[in-house]
Structure formats: structure tokens, C-alpha cells
Amino acid sequence: MKISYTASDISNQMLNRCKSGIYSQLEVNRGLPATLLVKYFERIGTEWQVKEELRKMAQFRIINLSERWPAMPPMDLVMMRNVLIYFDVDMKKDILGRIRKLLRPDGYLFLGAAETTLNLDENFERMPFKQSGCYRLKQG
């Protein structure tokens, strides 16, 4: 199975940090089980770096969500944790509409715990997944 992922941000500085894949002990301790840490990260001094084979799967793009988006392939998963909270209702609707067009029919959208598609885009349905804001396109 070929896996690739696209990481985007409006900040080039943040994307460069993500490209390095280096995180502090505090950052990796926030919700990452130790078994996954040792499987997917390597210790670099007092920090942890995502293993190279995973970093090679990623492409990094500057994207301003309120402007025109570059062409992107259909996606199985979109993760936008604590992003929509920074936009007004009309822009949230626009962003969700664009995501809906990118998302494969069986794909999933993850939002932050304080975010929702409710009253913004009725084409999504909430799915039970731990304490996450998990959504998929309504079927049928």
C-alpha cells in the first residue's frame, strides 16, 4: 500500500519545523503512546525525530485556506485540528465545501474538539471515534 500525505500551513516557518520532524519530549508525551513513539521516532539528544521513511512520504505546502487552493488529489483523510475556529461562518462553509470536494466518498475529516460541521455543511455526518471530532460524507 502506497501512503503519502500533504502537510500544509500558512506559515513557512511552521512547515520547515514540520519538515525536520523534530519534537520535544513534552510534545511527544501529549497523547502519543510509548509503543508508537519508539516505533515511528528516533531519539536525537533530548528530542525525538520522525523516522526518515515516514518523512519521505510527506510533501509540505504553503496553503492559505481563505485564498485559492492548489490542485490536490482526492484524499482519504483530512485533519484540521483547531483551524476552523479562526474563520467566520462564511469562510468555514467555503473551506468545508472545498474539503468535501477533495474527500473520497469513504474518506474522513477530523476536526478539533471545539469544532463541528453542524449548521455549516450538512453533507457531513459525525462518526463516533473516541473524543475526536470525526466526520464523513453522508452516504446515499
PDB file of C-alpha atoms in Angstrom:
ATOM      1  CA  MET A   1       0.000   0.000   0.000  1.00  0.00           C
ATOM      2  CA  LYS A   2       1.419   3.373  -1.039  1.00  0.00           C
ATOM      3  CA  ILE A   3       0.889   6.091   1.531  1.00  0.00           C
ATOM      4  CA  SER A   4       1.573   9.765   1.098  1.00  0.00           C
ATOM      5  CA  TYR A   5       0.452  12.797   2.972  1.00  0.00           C
ATOM      6  CA  THR A   6       0.398  16.526   2.481  1.00  0.00           C
ATOM      7  CA  ALA A   7       1.072  18.851   5.378  1.00  0.00           C
ATOM      8  CA  SER A   8       0.024  22.448   4.901  1.00  0.00           C
ATOM      9  CA  ASP A   9       0.181  25.679   6.812  1.00  0.00           C
ATOM     10  CA  ILE A  10       0.125  29.369   6.043  1.00  0.00           C
ATOM     11  CA  SER A  11       3.496  29.720   7.798  1.00  0.00           C
ATOM     12  CA  ASN A  12       6.693  28.724   6.005  1.00  0.00           C
ATOM     13  CA  GLN A  13       8.452  28.720   9.386  1.00  0.00           C
ATOM     14  CA  MET A  14       5.998  26.131  10.752  1.00  0.00           C
ATOM     15  CA  LEU A  15       6.314  23.980   7.625  1.00  0.00           C
ATOM     16  CA  ASN A  16      10.104  23.985   7.940  1.00  0.00           C
ATOM     17  CA  ARG A  17       9.762  22.852  11.532  1.00  0.00           C
ATOM     18  CA  CYS A  18       7.444  20.051  10.429  1.00  0.00           C
ATOM     19  CA  LYS A  19       9.839  19.027   7.639  1.00  0.00           C
ATOM     20  CA  SER A  20      12.548  18.446  10.232  1.00  0.00           C
ATOM     21  CA  GLY A  21      10.194  16.123  12.115  1.00  0.00           C
ATOM     22  CA  ILE A  22      11.864  17.028  15.416  1.00  0.00           C
ATOM     23  CA  TYR A  23       9.749  17.344  18.551  1.00  0.00           C
ATOM     24  CA  SER A  24      10.481  17.889  22.225  1.00  0.00           C
ATOM     25  CA  GLN A  25       9.819  15.289  24.889  1.00  0.00           C
ATOM     26  CA  LEU A  26       6.870  17.386  26.086  1.00  0.00           C
ATOM     27  CA  GLU A  27       5.321  17.430  22.604  1.00  0.00           C
ATOM     28  CA  VAL A  28       5.564  13.676  22.054  1.00  0.00           C
ATOM     29  CA  ASN A  29       4.208  12.997  25.547  1.00  0.00           C
ATOM     30  CA  ARG A  30       0.917  14.729  24.644  1.00  0.00           C
ATOM     31  CA  GLY A  31      -1.229  11.783  23.593  1.00  0.00           C
ATOM     32  CA  LEU A  32       1.338   9.598  21.824  1.00  0.00           C
ATOM     33  CA  PRO A  33       1.606   6.127  23.370  1.00  0.00           C
ATOM     34  CA  ALA A  34       5.160   4.973  24.113  1.00  0.00           C
ATOM     35  CA  THR A  35       4.789   1.999  21.741  1.00  0.00           C
ATOM     36  CA  LEU A  36       4.140   4.355  18.801  1.00  0.00           C
ATOM     37  CA  LEU A  37       6.894   6.722  19.894  1.00  0.00           C
ATOM     38  CA  VAL A  38       9.586   4.034  19.756  1.00  0.00           C
ATOM     39  CA  LYS A  39       8.151   2.563  16.541  1.00  0.00           C
ATOM     40  CA  TYR A  40       7.980   5.785  14.499  1.00  0.00           C
ATOM     41  CA  PHE A  41      10.526   8.119  16.125  1.00  0.00           C
ATOM     42  CA  GLU A  42      14.261   8.127  16.818  1.00  0.00           C
ATOM     43  CA  ARG A  43      15.822   9.825  19.794  1.00  0.00           C
ATOM     44  CA  ILE A  44      18.030  12.795  18.867  1.00  0.00           C
ATOM     45  CA  GLY A  45      19.655  14.043  22.069  1.00  0.00           C
ATOM     46  CA  THR A  46      16.786  15.237  24.264  1.00  0.00           C
ATOM     47  CA  GLU A  47      14.330  15.389  21.348  1.00  0.00           C
ATOM     48  CA  TRP A  48      12.564  12.930  19.058  1.00  0.00           C
ATOM     49  CA  GLN A  49      12.609  12.844  15.259  1.00  0.00           C
ATOM     50  CA  VAL A  50      10.096  11.157  12.976  1.00  0.00           C
ATOM     51  CA  LYS A  51      11.863   8.293  11.192  1.00  0.00           C
ATOM     52  CA  GLU A  52      13.175   9.114   7.737  1.00  0.00           C
ATOM     53  CA  GLU A  53      10.969   6.607   5.891  1.00  0.00           C
ATOM     54  CA  LEU A  54       7.891   8.453   7.217  1.00  0.00           C
ATOM     55  CA  ARG A  55       9.315  11.908   6.486  1.00  0.00           C
ATOM     56  CA  LYS A  56       9.916  10.830   2.871  1.00  0.00           C
ATOM     57  CA  MET A  57       6.179  10.151   2.456  1.00  0.00           C
ATOM     58  CA  ALA A  58       5.300  13.783   3.105  1.00  0.00           C
ATOM     59  CA  GLN A  59       5.046  16.823   0.939  1.00  0.00           C
ATOM     60  CA  PHE A  60       4.791  20.242   2.520  1.00  0.00           C
ATOM     61  CA  ARG A  61       2.819  23.102   1.002  1.00  0.00           C
ATOM     62  CA  ILE A  62       2.023  26.644   1.975  1.00  0.00           C
ATOM     63  CA  ILE A  63      -1.744  26.988   1.702  1.00  0.00           C
ATOM     64  CA  ASN A  64      -3.808  29.959   2.761  1.00  0.00           C
ATOM     65  CA  LEU A  65      -7.234  28.413   3.298  1.00  0.00           C
ATOM     66  CA  SER A  66      -9.018  31.700   2.616  1.00  0.00           C
ATOM     67  CA  GLU A  67      -7.460  32.005  -0.854  1.00  0.00           C
ATOM     68  CA  ARG A  68      -7.380  29.797  -3.947  1.00  0.00           C
ATOM     69  CA  TRP A  69      -6.087  26.298  -3.187  1.00  0.00           C
ATOM     70  CA  PRO A  70      -3.615  24.464  -5.408  1.00  0.00           C
ATOM     71  CA  ALA A  71      -4.794  21.349  -7.231  1.00  0.00           C
ATOM     72  CA  MET A  72      -4.724  18.354  -4.919  1.00  0.00           C
ATOM     73  CA  PRO A  73      -5.536  14.669  -5.405  1.00  0.00           C
ATOM     74  CA  PRO A  74      -8.584  13.023  -3.798  1.00  0.00           C
ATOM     75  CA  MET A  75      -7.956  12.418  -0.103  1.00  0.00           C
ATOM     76  CA  ASP A  76      -8.827   9.587   2.255  1.00  0.00           C
ATOM     77  CA  LEU A  77      -8.274  11.678   5.364  1.00  0.00           C
ATOM     78  CA  VAL A  78      -8.205  15.388   6.154  1.00  0.00           C
ATOM     79  CA  MET A  79      -7.072  16.529   9.597  1.00  0.00           C
ATOM     80  CA  MET A  80      -7.801  20.141  10.522  1.00  0.00           C
ATOM     81  CA  ARG A  81      -7.422  20.337  14.271  1.00  0.00           C
ATOM     82  CA  ASN A  82      -8.208  23.778  15.667  1.00  0.00           C
ATOM     83  CA  VAL A  83      -8.178  25.505  12.275  1.00  0.00           C
ATOM     84  CA  LEU A  84     -11.809  26.426  11.602  1.00  0.00           C
ATOM     85  CA  ILE A  85     -12.029  28.349  14.878  1.00  0.00           C
ATOM     86  CA  TYR A  86     -10.048  31.178  13.249  1.00  0.00           C
ATOM     87  CA  PHE A  87     -12.575  31.814  10.457  1.00  0.00           C
ATOM     88  CA  ASP A  88     -16.001  33.423  10.229  1.00  0.00           C
ATOM     89  CA  VAL A  89     -19.065  31.328   9.367  1.00  0.00           C
ATOM     90  CA  ASP A  90     -18.999  32.054   5.627  1.00  0.00           C
ATOM     91  CA  MET A  91     -15.336  31.099   5.316  1.00  0.00           C
ATOM     92  CA  LYS A  92     -15.906  27.941   7.394  1.00  0.00           C
ATOM     93  CA  LYS A  93     -18.649  26.944   4.941  1.00  0.00           C
ATOM     94  CA  ASP A  94     -16.353  27.644   1.998  1.00  0.00           C
ATOM     95  CA  ILE A  95     -13.490  25.615   3.484  1.00  0.00           C
ATOM     96  CA  LEU A  96     -15.743  22.668   4.327  1.00  0.00           C
ATOM     97  CA  GLY A  97     -17.198  22.777   0.813  1.00  0.00           C
ATOM     98  CA  ARG A  98     -13.716  22.568  -0.685  1.00  0.00           C
ATOM     99  CA  ILE A  99     -12.783  19.712   1.631  1.00  0.00           C
ATOM    100  CA  ARG A 100     -15.977  17.900   0.657  1.00  0.00           C
ATOM    101  CA  LYS A 101     -14.874  18.042  -2.995  1.00  0.00           C
ATOM    102  CA  LEU A 102     -11.407  16.680  -2.127  1.00  0.00           C
ATOM    103  CA  LEU A 103     -12.565  13.912   0.195  1.00  0.00           C
ATOM    104  CA  ARG A 104     -13.099  10.444  -1.250  1.00  0.00           C
ATOM    105  CA  PRO A 105     -16.635   9.077  -0.682  1.00  0.00           C
ATOM    106  CA  ASP A 106     -15.339   6.794   2.092  1.00  0.00           C
ATOM    107  CA  GLY A 107     -12.905   9.390   3.489  1.00  0.00           C
ATOM    108  CA  TYR A 108     -12.852  11.044   6.907  1.00  0.00           C
ATOM    109  CA  LEU A 109     -12.462  14.569   8.237  1.00  0.00           C
ATOM    110  CA  PHE A 110     -11.043  15.149  11.715  1.00  0.00           C
ATOM    111  CA  LEU A 111     -11.618  18.490  13.423  1.00  0.00           C
ATOM    112  CA  GLY A 112     -10.634  19.828  16.834  1.00  0.00           C
ATOM    113  CA  ALA A 113     -12.867  19.005  19.790  1.00  0.00           C
ATOM    114  CA  ALA A 114     -14.382  22.521  19.754  1.00  0.00           C
ATOM    115  CA  GLU A 115     -15.133  22.418  16.004  1.00  0.00           C
ATOM    116  CA  THR A 116     -18.058  20.986  14.067  1.00  0.00           C
ATOM    117  CA  THR A 117     -19.650  20.826  10.636  1.00  0.00           C
ATOM    118  CA  LEU A 118     -23.111  21.225  12.222  1.00  0.00           C
ATOM    119  CA  ASN A 119     -25.040  24.134  10.662  1.00  0.00           C
ATOM    120  CA  LEU A 120     -22.100  24.712   8.304  1.00  0.00           C
ATOM    121  CA  ASP A 121     -22.208  21.786   5.885  1.00  0.00           C
ATOM    122  CA  GLU A 122     -24.979  19.232   6.208  1.00  0.00           C
ATOM    123  CA  ASN A 123     -23.206  16.835   3.822  1.00  0.00           C
ATOM    124  CA  PHE A 124     -21.098  15.543   6.712  1.00  0.00           C
ATOM    125  CA  GLU A 125     -22.158  13.214   9.495  1.00  0.00           C
ATOM    126  CA  ARG A 126     -20.395  12.859  12.821  1.00  0.00           C
ATOM    127  CA  MET A 127     -18.840   9.475  13.493  1.00  0.00           C
ATOM    128  CA  PRO A 128     -18.063   8.061  16.921  1.00  0.00           C
ATOM    129  CA  PHE A 129     -14.300   7.955  17.367  1.00  0.00           C
ATOM    130  CA  LYS A 130     -13.051   8.352  20.919  1.00  0.00           C
ATOM    131  CA  GLN A 131     -13.192  12.045  21.871  1.00  0.00           C
ATOM    132  CA  SER A 132     -12.347  13.340  18.411  1.00  0.00           C
ATOM    133  CA  GLY A 133     -14.427  15.377  16.021  1.00  0.00           C
ATOM    134  CA  CYS A 134     -14.610  12.724  13.294  1.00  0.00           C
ATOM    135  CA  TYR A 135     -16.841  13.212  10.246  1.00  0.00           C
ATOM    136  CA  ARG A 136     -17.512  11.513   6.948  1.00  0.00           C
ATOM    137  CA  LEU A 137     -19.642  12.362   3.965  1.00  0.00           C
ATOM    138  CA  LYS A 138     -23.228  11.227   4.333  1.00  0.00           C
ATOM    139  CA  GLN A 139     -23.829   8.072   2.357  1.00  0.00           C
ATOM    140  CA  GLY A 140     -26.585   7.923  -0.279  1.00  0.00           C
TER     141      GLY A 140
END
